[in-house]
Coordinates of C-alpha atoms in Angstrom, one line a residue:
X1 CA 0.3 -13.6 3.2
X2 CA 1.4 -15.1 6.8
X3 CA 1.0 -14.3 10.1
X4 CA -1.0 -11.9 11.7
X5 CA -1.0 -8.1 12.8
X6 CA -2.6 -6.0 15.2
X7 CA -3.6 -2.4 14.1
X8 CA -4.5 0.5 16.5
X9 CA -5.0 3.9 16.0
X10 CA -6.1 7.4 16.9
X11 CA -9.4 6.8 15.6
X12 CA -10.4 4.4 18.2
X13 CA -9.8 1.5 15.8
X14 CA -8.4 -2.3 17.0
X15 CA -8.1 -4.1 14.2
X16 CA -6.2 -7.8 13.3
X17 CA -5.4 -8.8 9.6
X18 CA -4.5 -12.0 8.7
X19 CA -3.8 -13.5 5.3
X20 CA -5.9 -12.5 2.2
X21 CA -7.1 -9.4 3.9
X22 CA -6.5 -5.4 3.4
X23 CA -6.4 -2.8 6.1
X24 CA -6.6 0.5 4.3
X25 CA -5.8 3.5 6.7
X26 CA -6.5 6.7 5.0
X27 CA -4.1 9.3 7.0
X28 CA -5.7 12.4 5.6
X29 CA -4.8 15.5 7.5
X30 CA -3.4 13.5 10.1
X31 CA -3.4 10.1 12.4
X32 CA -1.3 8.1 14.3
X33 CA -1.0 4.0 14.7
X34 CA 0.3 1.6 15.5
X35 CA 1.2 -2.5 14.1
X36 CA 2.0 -5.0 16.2
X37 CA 2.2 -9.0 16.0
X38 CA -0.2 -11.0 17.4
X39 CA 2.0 -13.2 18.8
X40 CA 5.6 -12.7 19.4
X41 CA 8.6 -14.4 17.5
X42 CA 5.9 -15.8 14.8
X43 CA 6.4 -15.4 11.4
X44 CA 5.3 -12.8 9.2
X45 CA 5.3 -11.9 5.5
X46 CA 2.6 -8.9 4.1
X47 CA 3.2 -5.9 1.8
X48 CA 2.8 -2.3 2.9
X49 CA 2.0 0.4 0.6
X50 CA 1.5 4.1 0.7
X51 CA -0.7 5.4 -2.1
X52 CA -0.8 9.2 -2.7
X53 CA -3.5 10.7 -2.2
X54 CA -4.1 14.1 -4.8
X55 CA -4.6 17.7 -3.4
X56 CA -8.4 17.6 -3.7
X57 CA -8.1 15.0 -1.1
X58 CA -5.0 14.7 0.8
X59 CA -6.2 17.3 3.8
X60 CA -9.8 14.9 4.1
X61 CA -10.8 13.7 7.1
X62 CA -8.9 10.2 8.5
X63 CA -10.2 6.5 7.9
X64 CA -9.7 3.3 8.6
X65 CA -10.9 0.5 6.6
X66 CA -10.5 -3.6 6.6
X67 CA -11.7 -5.7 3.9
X68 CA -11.8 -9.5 5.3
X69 CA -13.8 -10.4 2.0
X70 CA -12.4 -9.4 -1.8
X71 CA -13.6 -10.2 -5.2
X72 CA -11.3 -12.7 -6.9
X73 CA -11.2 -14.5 -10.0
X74 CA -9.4 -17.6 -11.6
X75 CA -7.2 -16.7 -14.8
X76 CA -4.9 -19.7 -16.7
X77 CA -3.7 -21.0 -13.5
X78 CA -3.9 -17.9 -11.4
X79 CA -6.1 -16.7 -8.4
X80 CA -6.5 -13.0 -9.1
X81 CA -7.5 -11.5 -5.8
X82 CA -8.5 -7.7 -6.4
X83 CA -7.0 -5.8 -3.7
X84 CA -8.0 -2.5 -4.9
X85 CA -9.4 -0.5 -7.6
X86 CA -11.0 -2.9 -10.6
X87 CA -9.9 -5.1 -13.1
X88 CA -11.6 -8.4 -14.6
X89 CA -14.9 -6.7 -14.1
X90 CA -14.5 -7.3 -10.7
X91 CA -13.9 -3.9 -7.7
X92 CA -12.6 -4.2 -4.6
X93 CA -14.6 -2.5 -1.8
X94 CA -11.5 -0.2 -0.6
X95 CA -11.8 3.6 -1.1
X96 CA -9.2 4.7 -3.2
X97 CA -9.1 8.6 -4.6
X98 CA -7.2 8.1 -7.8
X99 CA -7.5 5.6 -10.8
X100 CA -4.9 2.6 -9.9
X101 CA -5.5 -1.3 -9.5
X102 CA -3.6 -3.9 -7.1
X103 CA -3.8 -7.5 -7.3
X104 CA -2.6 -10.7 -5.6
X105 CA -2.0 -13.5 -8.3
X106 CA -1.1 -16.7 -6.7
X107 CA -0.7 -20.0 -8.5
X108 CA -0.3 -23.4 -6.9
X109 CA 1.4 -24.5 -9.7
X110 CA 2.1 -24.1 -13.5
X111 CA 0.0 -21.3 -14.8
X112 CA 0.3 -19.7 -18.1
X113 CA -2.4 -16.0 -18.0
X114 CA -2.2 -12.8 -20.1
X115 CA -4.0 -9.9 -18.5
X116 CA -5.5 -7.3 -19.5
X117 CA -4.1 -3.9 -19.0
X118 CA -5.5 -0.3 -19.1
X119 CA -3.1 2.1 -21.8
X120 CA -3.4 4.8 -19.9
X121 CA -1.9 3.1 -16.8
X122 CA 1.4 2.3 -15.9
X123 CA 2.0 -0.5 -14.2
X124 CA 5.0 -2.7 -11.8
X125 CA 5.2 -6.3 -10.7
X126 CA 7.0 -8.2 -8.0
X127 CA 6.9 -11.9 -7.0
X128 CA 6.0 -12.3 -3.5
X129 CA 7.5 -16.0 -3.4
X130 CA 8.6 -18.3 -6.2
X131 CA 9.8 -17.5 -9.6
X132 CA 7.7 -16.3 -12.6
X133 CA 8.1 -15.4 -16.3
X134 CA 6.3 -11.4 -16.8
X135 CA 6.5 -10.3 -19.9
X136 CA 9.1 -12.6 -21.1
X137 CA 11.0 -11.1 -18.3
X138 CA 12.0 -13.6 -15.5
X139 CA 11.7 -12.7 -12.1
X140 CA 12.1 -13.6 -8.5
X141 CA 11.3 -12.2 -5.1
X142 CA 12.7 -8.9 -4.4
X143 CA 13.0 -7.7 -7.9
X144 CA 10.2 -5.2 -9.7
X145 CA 9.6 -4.9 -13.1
X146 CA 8.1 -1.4 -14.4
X147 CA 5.8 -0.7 -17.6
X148 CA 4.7 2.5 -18.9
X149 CA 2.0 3.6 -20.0
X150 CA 0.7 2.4 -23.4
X151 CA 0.4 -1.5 -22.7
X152 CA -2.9 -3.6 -23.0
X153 CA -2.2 -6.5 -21.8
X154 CA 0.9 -8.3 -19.8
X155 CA 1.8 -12.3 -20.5
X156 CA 2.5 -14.1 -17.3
X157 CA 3.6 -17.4 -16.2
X158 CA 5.2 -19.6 -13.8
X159 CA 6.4 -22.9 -13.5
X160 CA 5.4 -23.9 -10.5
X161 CA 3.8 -22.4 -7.0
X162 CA 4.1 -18.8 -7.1
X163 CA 2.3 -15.4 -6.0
X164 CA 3.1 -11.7 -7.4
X165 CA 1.8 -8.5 -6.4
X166 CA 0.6 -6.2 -9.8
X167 CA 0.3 -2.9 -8.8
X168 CA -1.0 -0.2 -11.1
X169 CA -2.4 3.5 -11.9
X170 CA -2.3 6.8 -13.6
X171 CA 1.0 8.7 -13.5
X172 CA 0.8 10.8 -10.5
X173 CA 1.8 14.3 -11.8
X174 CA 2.1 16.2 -8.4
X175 CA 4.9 17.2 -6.8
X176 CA 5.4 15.2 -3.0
X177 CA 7.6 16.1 0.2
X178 CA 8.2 12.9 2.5
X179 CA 10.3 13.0 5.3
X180 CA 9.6 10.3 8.1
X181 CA 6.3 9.5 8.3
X182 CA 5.3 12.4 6.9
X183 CA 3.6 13.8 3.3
X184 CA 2.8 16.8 2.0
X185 CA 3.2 19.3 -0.5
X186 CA 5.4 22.0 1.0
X187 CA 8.5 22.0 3.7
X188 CA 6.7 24.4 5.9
X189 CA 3.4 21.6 6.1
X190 CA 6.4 19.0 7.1
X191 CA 7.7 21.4 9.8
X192 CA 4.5 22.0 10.9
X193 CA 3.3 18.4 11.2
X194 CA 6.6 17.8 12.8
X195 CA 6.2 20.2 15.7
X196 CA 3.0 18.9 16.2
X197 CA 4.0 15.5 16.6
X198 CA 7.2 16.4 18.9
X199 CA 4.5 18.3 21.3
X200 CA 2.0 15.7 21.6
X201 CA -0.9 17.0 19.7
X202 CA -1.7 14.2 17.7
X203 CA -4.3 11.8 19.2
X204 CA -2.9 9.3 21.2
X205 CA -3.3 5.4 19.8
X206 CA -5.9 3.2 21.2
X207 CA -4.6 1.9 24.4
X208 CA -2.9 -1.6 24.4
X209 CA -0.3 -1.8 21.6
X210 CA 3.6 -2.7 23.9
X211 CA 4.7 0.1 21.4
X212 CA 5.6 3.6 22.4
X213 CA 5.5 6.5 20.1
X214 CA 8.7 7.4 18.0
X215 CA 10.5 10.3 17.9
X216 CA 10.2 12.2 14.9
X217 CA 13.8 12.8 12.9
X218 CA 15.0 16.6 12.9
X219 CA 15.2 18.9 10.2
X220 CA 17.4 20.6 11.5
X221 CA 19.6 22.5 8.4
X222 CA 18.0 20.1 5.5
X223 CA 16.1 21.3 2.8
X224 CA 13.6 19.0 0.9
X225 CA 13.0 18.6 -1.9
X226 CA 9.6 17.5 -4.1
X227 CA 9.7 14.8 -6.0

């Protein structure tokens, strides 16, 4: 939404995204990166999101992705920009492995939209900046506001400039460990993934990023749990 970050990573890849953009890194069985600002003390504001990916997939090789270019469409008021997945007929071009949508709805000033919405998908939104009206719920920045599945379409509004971030997707029914930076199925896959990190036998980042690589938190006498 503002500013601009520089993204490197085990793959090779040296990428900057700037507003209206998406980098999509696929981790896969494994990769590490970095995400540094382009220039120091400027001001940024983006989202970050981790999407699950399902067992079929979550061991696939890793991938890096940025989309400069994404559909978008004008809706009562609102530019709809498709970040992933589909909706108004429109699909964006990152690879996702699951049903789900996102979009970026920003109005410049009074807009009054209702969207359509899949039943089987349940669904959260969150203004980015200003205030808007969801559902006949009023929100501002910071706050989310969940739907379950069985909705078909969503009445949104605001009264003057404004941007939200609709996220949405098929409950995920299967069970997740994270710990860190981590995400897998079972403790021993963590512990595993963890001693490979603490020895160094993850590819190392593209050179250049200032950053140097974190230590990974113990787990020492903790037992996780899925969720």
């Amino acid at each position: 939404m503002e500013g601009e970050i520089v993204h490197r990573d085990s793959l090779g890849n040296e990428q900057v995204i700037r507003p209206g953009q998406v980098n999509l890194m696929t981790a896969g069985r494994g990769i590490a990166h970095t995400e540094d600002s382009l220039r120091d003390g400027a001001r940024l504001h983006a989202a970050q999101l981790w999407i699950a990916l399902p067992e079929a997939e979550c061991r696939r090789a890793p991938a890096f992705q940025n989309h400069p270019e994404l559909p978008t469409v004008e809706t009562g008021g609102f530019r709809a920009t498709v970040l992933a997945g589909s909706a108004f007929g429109l699909a964006s071009p990152a690879t996702v492995y699951t049903p789900l949508v996102g979009l970026d709805l920003a109005a410049a000033g009074a807009a009054d939209t209702t969207l359509p919405l899949r039943a089987d998908f349940e669904y959260a939104v969150m203004p980015l900046r200003g205030a808007a009206t969801v559902a006949g719920e009023a929100l501002t920045p910071g706050a989310w506001l969940y739907f379950a599945p069985g909705r078909t379409e969503m009445a949104l509004r605001c009264a003057g400039e404004a941007q939200l971030l609709l996220l949405g997707g098929v409950p995920f029914d299967e069970d997740l460990i994270i710990w860190w930076n981590l995400v897998a199925r079972t403790q021993a896959e963590i512990e595993a993934a963890l001693a490979d990190w603490n020895a160094g036998r993850f590819a190392p980042v593209r050179a250049g990023s200032p950053a140097a690589a974190l230590p990974a938190p113990s787990l020492e006498g903790a037992r996780l749990q899925p969720r």
